[in-house]
XYZ file of C-alpha atoms in Angstrom:
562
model
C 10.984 -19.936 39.238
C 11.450 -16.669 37.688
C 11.229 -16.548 33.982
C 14.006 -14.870 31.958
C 11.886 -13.716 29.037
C 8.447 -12.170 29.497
C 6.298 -12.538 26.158
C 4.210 -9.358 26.431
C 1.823 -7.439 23.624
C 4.329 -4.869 23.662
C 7.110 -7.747 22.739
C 4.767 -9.084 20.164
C 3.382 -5.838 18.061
C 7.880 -4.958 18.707
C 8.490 -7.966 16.490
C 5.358 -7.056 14.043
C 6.754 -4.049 13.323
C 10.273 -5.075 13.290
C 9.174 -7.374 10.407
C 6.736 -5.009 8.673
C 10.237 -2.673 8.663
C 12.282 -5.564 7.168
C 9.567 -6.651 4.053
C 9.174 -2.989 3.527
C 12.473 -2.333 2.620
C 12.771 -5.435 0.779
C 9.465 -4.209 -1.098
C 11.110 -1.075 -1.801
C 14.130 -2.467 -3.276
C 11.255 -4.154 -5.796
C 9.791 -1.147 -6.041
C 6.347 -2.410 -4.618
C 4.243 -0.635 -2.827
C 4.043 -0.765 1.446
C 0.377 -2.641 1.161
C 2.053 -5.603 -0.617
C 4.637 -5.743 2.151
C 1.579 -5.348 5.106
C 0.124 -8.171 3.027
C 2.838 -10.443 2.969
C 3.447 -9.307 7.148
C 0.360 -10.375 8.024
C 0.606 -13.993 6.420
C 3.910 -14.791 7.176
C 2.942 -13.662 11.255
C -0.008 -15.896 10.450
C -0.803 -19.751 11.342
C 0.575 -20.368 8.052
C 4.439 -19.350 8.553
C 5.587 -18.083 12.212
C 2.215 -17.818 14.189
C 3.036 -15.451 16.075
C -0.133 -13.210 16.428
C -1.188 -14.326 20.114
C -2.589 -10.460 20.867
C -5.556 -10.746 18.882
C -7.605 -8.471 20.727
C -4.815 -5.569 21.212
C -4.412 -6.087 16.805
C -7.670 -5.830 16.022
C -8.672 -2.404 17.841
C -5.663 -1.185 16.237
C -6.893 -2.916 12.769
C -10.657 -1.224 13.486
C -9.190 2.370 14.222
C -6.834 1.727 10.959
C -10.119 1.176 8.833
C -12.191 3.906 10.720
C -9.137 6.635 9.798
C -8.558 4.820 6.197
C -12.571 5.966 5.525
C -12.135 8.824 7.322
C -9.920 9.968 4.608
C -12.182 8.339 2.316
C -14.850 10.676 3.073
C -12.935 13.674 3.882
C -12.083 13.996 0.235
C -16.158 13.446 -0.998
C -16.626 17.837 -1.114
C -19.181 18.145 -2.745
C -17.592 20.367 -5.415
C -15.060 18.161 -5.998
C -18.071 15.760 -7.003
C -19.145 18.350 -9.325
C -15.719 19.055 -10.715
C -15.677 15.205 -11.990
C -15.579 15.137 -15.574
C -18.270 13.413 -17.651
C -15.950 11.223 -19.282
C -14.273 9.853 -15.853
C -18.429 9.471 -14.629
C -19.546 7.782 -17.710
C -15.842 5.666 -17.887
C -16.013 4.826 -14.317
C -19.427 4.006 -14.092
C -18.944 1.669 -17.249
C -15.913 0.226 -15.627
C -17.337 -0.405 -12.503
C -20.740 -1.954 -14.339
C -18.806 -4.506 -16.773
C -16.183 -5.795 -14.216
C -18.887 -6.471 -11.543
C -21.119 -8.251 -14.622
C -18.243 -9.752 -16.218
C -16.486 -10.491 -12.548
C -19.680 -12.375 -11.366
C -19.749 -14.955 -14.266
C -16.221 -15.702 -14.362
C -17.311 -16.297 -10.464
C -20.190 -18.961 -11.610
C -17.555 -20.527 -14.008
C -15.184 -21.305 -11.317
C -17.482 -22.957 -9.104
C -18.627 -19.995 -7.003
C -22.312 -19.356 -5.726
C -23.885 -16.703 -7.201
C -23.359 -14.477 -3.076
C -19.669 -15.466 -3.342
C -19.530 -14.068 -7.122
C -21.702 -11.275 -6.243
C -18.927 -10.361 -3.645
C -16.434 -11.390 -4.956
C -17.261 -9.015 -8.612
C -17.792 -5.802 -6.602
C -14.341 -6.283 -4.890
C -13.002 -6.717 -7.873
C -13.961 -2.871 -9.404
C -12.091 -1.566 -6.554
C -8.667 0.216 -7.327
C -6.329 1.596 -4.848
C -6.197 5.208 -4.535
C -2.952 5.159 -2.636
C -0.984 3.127 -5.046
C -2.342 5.131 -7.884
C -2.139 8.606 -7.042
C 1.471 7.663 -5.910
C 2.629 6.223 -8.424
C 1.027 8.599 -11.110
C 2.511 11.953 -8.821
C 6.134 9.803 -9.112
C 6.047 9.847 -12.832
C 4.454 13.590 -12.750
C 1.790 12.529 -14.606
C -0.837 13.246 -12.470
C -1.759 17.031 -14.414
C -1.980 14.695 -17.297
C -5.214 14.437 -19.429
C -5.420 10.382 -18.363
C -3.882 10.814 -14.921
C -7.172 13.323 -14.374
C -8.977 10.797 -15.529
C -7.568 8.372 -13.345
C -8.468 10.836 -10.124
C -11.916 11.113 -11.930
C -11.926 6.781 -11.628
C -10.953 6.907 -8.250
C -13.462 9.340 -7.410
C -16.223 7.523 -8.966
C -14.994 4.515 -7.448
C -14.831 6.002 -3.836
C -18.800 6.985 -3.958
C -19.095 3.015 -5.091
C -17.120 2.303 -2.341
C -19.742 4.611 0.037
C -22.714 2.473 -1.168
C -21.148 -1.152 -1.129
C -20.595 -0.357 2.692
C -24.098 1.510 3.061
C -25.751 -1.310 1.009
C -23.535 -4.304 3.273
C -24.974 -2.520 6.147
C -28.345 -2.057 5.659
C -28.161 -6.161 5.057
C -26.545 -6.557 8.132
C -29.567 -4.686 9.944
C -32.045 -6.778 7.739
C -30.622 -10.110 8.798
C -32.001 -9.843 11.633
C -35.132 -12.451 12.363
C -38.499 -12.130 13.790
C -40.241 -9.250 15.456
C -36.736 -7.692 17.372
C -35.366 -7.343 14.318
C -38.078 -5.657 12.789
C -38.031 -3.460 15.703
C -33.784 -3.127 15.239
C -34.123 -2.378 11.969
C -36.382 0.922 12.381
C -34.135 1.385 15.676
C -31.360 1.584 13.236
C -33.371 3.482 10.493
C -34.071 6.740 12.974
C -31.020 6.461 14.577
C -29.460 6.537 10.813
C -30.957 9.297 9.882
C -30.628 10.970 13.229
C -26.677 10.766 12.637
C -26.981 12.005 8.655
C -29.384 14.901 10.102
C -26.120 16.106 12.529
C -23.764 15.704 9.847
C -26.038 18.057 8.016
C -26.253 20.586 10.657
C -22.081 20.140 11.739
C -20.753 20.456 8.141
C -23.255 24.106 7.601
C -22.820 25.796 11.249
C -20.048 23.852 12.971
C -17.417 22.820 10.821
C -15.682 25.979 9.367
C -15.710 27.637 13.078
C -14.846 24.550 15.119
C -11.802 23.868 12.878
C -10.759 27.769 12.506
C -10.352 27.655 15.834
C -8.669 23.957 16.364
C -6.156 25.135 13.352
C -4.578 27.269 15.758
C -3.099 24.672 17.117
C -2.386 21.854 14.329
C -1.234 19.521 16.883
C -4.968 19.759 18.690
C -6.466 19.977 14.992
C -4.956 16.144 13.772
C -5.943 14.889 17.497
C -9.149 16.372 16.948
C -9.986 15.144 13.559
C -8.930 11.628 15.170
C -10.952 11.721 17.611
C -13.877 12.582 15.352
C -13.143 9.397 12.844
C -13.219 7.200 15.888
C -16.106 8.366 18.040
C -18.535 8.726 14.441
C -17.223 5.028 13.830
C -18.053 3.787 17.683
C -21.680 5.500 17.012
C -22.253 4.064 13.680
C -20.915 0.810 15.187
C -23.541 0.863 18.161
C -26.736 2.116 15.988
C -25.899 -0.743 13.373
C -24.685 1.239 10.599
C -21.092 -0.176 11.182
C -17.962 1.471 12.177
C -17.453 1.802 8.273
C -20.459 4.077 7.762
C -19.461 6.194 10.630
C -15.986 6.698 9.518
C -17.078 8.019 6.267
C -19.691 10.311 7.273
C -17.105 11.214 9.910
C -14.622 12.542 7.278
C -17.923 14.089 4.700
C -18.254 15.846 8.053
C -15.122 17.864 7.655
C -14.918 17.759 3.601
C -16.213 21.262 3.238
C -13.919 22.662 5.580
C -10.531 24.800 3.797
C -8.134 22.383 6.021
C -9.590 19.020 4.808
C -6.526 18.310 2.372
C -3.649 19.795 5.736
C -5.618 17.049 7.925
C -5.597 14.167 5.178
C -1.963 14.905 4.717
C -1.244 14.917 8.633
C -2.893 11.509 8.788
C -1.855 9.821 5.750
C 1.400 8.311 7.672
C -1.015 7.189 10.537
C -3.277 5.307 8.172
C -0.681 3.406 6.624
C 0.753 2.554 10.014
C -2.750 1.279 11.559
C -3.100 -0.653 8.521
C -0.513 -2.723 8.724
C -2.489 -4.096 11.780
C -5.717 -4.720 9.507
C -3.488 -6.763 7.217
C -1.535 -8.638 10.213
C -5.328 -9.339 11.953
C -6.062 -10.601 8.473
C -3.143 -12.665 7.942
C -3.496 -14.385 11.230
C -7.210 -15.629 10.011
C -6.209 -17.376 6.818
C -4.378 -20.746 6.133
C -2.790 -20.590 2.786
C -3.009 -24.425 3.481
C -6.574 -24.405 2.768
C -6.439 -21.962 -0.340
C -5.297 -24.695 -2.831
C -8.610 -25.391 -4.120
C -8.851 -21.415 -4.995
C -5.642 -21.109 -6.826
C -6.729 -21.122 -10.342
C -10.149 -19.117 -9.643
C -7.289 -16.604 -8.270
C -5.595 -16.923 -11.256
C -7.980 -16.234 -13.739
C -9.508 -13.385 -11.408
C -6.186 -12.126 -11.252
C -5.836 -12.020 -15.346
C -9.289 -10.828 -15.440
C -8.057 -7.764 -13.284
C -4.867 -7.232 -15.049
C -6.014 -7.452 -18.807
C -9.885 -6.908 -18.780
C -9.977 -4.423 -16.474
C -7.778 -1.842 -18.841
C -9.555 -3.538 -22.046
C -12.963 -2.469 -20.322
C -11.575 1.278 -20.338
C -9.635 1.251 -23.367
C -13.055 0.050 -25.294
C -15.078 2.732 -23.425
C -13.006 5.447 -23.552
C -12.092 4.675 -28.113
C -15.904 4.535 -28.424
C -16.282 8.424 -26.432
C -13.557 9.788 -28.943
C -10.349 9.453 -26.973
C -6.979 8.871 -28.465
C -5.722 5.025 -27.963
C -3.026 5.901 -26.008
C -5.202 8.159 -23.627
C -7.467 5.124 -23.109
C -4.525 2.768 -22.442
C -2.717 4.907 -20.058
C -5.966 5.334 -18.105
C -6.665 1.580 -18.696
C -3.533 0.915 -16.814
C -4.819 2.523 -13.816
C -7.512 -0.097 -13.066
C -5.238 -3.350 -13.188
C -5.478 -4.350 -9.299
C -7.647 -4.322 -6.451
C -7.458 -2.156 -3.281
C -7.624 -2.077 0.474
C -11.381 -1.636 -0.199
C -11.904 -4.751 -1.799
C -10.213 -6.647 1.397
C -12.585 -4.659 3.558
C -15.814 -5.128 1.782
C -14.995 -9.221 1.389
C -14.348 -8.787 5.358
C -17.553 -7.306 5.948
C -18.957 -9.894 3.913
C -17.778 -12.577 6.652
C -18.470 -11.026 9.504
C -22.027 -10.405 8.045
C -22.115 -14.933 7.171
C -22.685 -14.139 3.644
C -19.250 -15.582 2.811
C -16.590 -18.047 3.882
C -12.817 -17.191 5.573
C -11.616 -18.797 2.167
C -12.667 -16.228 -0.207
C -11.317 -13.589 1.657
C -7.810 -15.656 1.183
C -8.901 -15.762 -2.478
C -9.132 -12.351 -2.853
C -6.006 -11.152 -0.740
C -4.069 -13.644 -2.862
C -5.534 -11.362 -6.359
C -4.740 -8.814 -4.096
C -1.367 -9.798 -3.823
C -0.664 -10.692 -7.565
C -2.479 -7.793 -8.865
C -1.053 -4.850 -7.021
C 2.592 -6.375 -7.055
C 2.435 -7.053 -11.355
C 0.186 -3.277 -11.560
C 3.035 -1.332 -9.845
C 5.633 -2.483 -12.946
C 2.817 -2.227 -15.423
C 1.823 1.578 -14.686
C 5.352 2.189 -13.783
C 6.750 1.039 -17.495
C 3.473 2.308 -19.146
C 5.293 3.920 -21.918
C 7.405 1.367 -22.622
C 4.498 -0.879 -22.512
C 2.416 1.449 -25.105
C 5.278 1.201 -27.803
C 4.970 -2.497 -27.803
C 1.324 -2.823 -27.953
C 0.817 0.116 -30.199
C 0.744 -1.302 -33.418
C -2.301 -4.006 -32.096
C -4.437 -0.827 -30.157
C -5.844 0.870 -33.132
C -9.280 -0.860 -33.420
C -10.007 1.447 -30.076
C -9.584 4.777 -31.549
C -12.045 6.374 -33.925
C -11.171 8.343 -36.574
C -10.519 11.620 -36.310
C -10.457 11.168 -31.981
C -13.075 13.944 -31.741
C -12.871 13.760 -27.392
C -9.422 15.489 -28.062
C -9.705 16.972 -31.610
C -9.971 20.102 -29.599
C -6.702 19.982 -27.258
C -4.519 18.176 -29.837
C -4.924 19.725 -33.562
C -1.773 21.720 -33.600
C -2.127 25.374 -34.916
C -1.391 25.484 -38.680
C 1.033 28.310 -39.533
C 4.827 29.034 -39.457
C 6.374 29.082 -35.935
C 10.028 29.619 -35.591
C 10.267 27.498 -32.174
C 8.687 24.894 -30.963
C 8.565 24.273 -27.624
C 8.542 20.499 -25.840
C 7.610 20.967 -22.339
C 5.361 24.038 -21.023
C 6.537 24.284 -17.710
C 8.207 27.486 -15.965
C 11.328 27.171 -17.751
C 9.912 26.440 -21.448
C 6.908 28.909 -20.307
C 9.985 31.740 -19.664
C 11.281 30.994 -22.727
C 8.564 31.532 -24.555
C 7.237 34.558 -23.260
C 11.072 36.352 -24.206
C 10.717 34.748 -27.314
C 7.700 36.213 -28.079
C 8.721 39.647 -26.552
C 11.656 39.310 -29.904
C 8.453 38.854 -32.045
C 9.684 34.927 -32.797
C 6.121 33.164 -33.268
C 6.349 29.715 -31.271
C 4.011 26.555 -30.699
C 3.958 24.613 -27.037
C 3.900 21.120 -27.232
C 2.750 19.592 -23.640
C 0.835 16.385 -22.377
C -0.972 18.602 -19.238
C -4.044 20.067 -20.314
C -3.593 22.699 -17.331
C -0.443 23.542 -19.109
C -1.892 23.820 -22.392
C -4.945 25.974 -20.762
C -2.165 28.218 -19.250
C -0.549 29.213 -22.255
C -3.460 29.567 -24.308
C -4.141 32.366 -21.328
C -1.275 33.888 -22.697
C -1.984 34.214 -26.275
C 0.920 31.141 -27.181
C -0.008 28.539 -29.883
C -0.216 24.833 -28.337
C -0.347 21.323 -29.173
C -1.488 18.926 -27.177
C 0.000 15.809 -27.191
C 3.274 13.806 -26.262
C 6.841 13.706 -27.600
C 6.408 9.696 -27.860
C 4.001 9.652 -30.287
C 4.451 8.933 -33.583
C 1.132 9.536 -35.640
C 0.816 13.062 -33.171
C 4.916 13.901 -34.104
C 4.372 13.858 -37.804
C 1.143 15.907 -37.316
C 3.156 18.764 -36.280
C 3.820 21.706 -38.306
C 7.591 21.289 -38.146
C 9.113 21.268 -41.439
C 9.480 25.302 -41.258
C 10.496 25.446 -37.761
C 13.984 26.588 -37.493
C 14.327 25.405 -33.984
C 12.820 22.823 -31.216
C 13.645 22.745 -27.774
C 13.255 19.939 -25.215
C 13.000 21.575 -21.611
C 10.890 17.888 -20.929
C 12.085 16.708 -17.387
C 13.058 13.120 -18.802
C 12.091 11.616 -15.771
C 8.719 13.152 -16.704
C 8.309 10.078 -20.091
C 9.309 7.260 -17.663
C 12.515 6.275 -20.177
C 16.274 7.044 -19.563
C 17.183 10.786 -21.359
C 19.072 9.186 -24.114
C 16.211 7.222 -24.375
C 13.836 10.204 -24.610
C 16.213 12.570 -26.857
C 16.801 9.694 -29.246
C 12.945 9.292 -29.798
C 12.630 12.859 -30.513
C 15.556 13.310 -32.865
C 14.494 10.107 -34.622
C 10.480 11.212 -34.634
C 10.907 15.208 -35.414
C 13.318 14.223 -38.378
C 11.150 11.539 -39.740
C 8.436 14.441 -39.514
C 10.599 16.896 -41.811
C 12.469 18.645 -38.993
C 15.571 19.888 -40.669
C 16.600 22.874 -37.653
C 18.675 22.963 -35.009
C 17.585 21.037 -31.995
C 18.143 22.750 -28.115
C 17.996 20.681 -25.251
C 17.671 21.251 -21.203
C 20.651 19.550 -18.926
C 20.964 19.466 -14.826
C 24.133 18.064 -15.051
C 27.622 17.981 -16.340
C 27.343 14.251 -17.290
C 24.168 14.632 -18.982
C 25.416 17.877 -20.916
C 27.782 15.434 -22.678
C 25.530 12.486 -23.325
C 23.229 15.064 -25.105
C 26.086 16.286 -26.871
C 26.916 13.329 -27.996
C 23.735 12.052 -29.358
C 23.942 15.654 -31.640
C 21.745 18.084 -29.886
C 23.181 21.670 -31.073
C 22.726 23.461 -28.140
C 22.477 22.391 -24.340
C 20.825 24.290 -22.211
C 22.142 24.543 -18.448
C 19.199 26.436 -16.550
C 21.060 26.118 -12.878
C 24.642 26.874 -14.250
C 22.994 30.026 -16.213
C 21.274 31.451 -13.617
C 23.985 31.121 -11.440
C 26.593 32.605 -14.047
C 23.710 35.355 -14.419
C 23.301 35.849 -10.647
C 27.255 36.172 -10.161
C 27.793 38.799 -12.275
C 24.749 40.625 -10.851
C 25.895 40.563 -6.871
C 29.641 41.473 -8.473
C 28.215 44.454 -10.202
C 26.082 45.994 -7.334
C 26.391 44.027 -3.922
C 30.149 42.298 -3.563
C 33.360 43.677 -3.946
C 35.763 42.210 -5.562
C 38.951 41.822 -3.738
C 41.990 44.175 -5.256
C 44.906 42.146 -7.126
C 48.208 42.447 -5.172
């Protein structure tokens, strides 16, 4: 009898990634991001909806080389400079972070009914935040140049060396739970070998690494296949000395940190990682039964409000008592409200190690779930957010906010101008501006920005347009002009939105000048004109009016008039 369907892997990973297409788009049109979708892939291909994961063994080598690249990357970004670079607030924040959730995190644990290994797990995972959905999000809403977006990178960074000793730490256990003499004898096996491997890192990254990859860069192609290849073989050796294939995918990527193509590989494999993870999440779906996850429903619920609220409390609290500005603290705050990848990953080590139960881990993918999903509208709407809670977040700033004292005390004088936005076009302005002897003060919200034009011998303010309290600091009741070259995509609101707040802020601050605002667009020059702006600024229609006349006057000629 010959069959008219064949069911083959092929078919079966086909249908995965049909699906995994379909929920992404879906998840897009929510604006979530891709690891929610993978999530909900891997339990709806689960024994809890369709069951159709039968290739178990084909998904999970692709789910292993999906973690071995995903702390690849991991590791690939842990230069040691960029260690130093970190900032002592985003240490001393993200150390306190990380210290209070996984105290805080582990009683909650013993108050649900927990043991105190499940809580202990269970708390670490939770002072994970993703990287991916952060940096993403953050470099969306340009804020990453910010001062709390750099303090968000300086979390994650903190976060990813906690990261680096959870899975040292869970493997060292693994190698220690070994009984009787053999694995005494395993463990200093492991120890040597260990060592052996850190000892060759040592020796790649200072004579190998910056030749090997000047010549592999020649070929970019050979350089990505390369730096693959590296990820998976340090993971198979860290795998068969004990250290895990974790381990050996981080020390893989620390291996080629140093190098000056590090960041042109992690870009090169960024689309890879997400694509190999789907299969960690659809080999982790097809181990849990939602049907058995009733009983954890409310412990995921209150770990899930414990993630969404305390977490940015933790750093709002932290960051008022260093000196920072309320609304610093509770934009970085925002950053910390879900868990990660990592926190799916250390809870599956956990398992495979016997320390914890299948359950948990479908406890945690389920705050997983909730968390990342209600984080993504949360840091998305920050500012809108911030204007609602403002009025109840001012027991977290000290007086006088010394942290940015520095960066935001406006200079005290006369300027003519002031300037909202420092970027190339309110930078250009400026420096003709000053050129006509007009004295003007930069407002900006990127410190790089502000350090830029100090360079240049321009007065700046630090601070944002949103503001209230940092508006009515400003020395504007003798300015005879303000312009607004703020991309309004940059404040997260709609541009009437954004011009609104500054017409209604900068008069309630004494402005009584003529206001000058930036337009990319015919329908937006009217809206602004509209809501009373004196002058609109068209930057592309200028230049090209300026750029016409110049190829008339000295490159094209004009056709004759019969």
């Amino acid at each position: 009898m010959i069959e008219l369907i064949t069911y083959s892997s092929f078919t079966e990973i086909a249908t995965l990634l049909v699906l995994a297409a379909l929920l992404g788009f879906v998840g897009m049109l929510l604006r979530q991001p891709l690891i929610v979708s993978f999530i909900a892939v891997g339990l709806i291909a689960g024994p809890s909806a369709l069951d159709i994961v039968q290739s178990e063994e084909q998904i999970e080598l692709l789910s292993e080389l999906g973690i071995a690249v995903l702390l690849f990357l991991v590791g690939i970004k842990l230069d040691v400079k960029l260690i130093q670079s970190i900032g002592g607030i985003s240490l001393l924040t993200g150390l306190g972070q990380v210290a209070f959730t996984s105290i805080i995190g582990y009683f909650i644990g013993l108050a649900v009914g927990l043991d105190h290994t499940v809580s202990i797990y269970v708390a670490v995972a939770l002072t994970f935040s993703s990287t991916i959905i952060i940096v993403k999000l953050l470099s969306d809403k340009r804020e990453i140049d910010s001062l709390h977006g750099q303090i968000a990178l300086g979390f994650l960074i903190v976060q990813d060396l906690v990261v680096v000793l959870a899975m040292i730490v869970l493997a060292a256990i693994g190698i220690g739970s070994a009984k009787g003499d053999t694995g005494s004898v395993s463990m200093w096996q492991v120890g040597i070998s260990g060592i052996g491997l850190l000892l060759f890192v040592i020796v790649f990254v200072r004579y190998i690494a910056n030749p090997l990859t000047e010549q592999l860069a020649k070929t970019p192609e050979l350089l990505v296949i390369y730096a693959i290849a590296q990820a998976a073989l340090f993971a198979a050796i860290g795998d068969l000395i004990g250290l895990g294939m974790e381990v050996g995918g981080l020390l893989a990527g620390v291996a080629l940190a140093s190098t000056r193509y590090r960041e042109s590989i992690s870009a090169r494999l960024a689309p890879l990682r997400d694509f190999l993870l789907l299969f960690f999440f659809i080999a982790l779906g097809s181990t849990l039964d939602l049907s058995l996850l009733d009983a954890h429903i409310p412990a995921a619920i209150l770990f899930s409000l414990f993630v969404l609220l305390g977490n940015p409390l933790i750093v709002l609290i932290i960051m008022g008592a260093m000196g920072y500005r309320k609304r610093t603290g509770f934009l970085a705050g925002l950053t910390v409200a879900q868990i990660s990848e990592f926190s799916l990953i250390f809870i599956a080590m956990g398992v495979s190690l016997g320390h914890v139960q299948q359950d948990v881990l479908g406890l945690v993918t389920l705050v997983g779930i909730v968390t990342i999903a209600a984080s993504t509208y949360m840091i998305t709407y920050s500012h809108n957010l911030y204007a609602l809670l403002e009025p109840l977040l001012g027991i977290f700033e000290r007086a006088g906010t010394p942290r940015e004292q520095s960066t935001e005390q406006p200079s005290i004088g006369h300027h003519q101008v002031v300037i909202f936005g420092l970027g190339r076009l309110g930078t250009a302005i400026a420096g003709r501006l000053k050129e006509n002897r007009i004295k003007v003060l930069g407002l900006d919200f990127n410190p790089s920005a502000i350090k830029y034009w100090n360079s240049l011998g321009l007065d700046t303010a630090y601070g944002d347009v949103k503001d209230a309290e940092f508006m009515g600091e400003l020395p504007l009741r003798n300015a005879e002009c303000i312009i607004v070259t703020i991309p309004h995509h940059h404040t997260g609101v709609s541009s009437e939105d954004t011009i609104k707040t500054i017409i209604q802020l900068t008069r309630s601050a004494g402005f009584t000048g003529n206001l000058a605002a930036v337009s990319h667009s015919s329908k937006e020059t009217e809206e602004l004109k509209l809501l009373g702006i004196d002058l609109v600024l068209e930057p592309f229609q200028d230049a090209a009016d300026r750029a016409t006349e110049l190829l008339l006057e000295g490159i094209i000629s004009t056709p004759s008039r019969p």
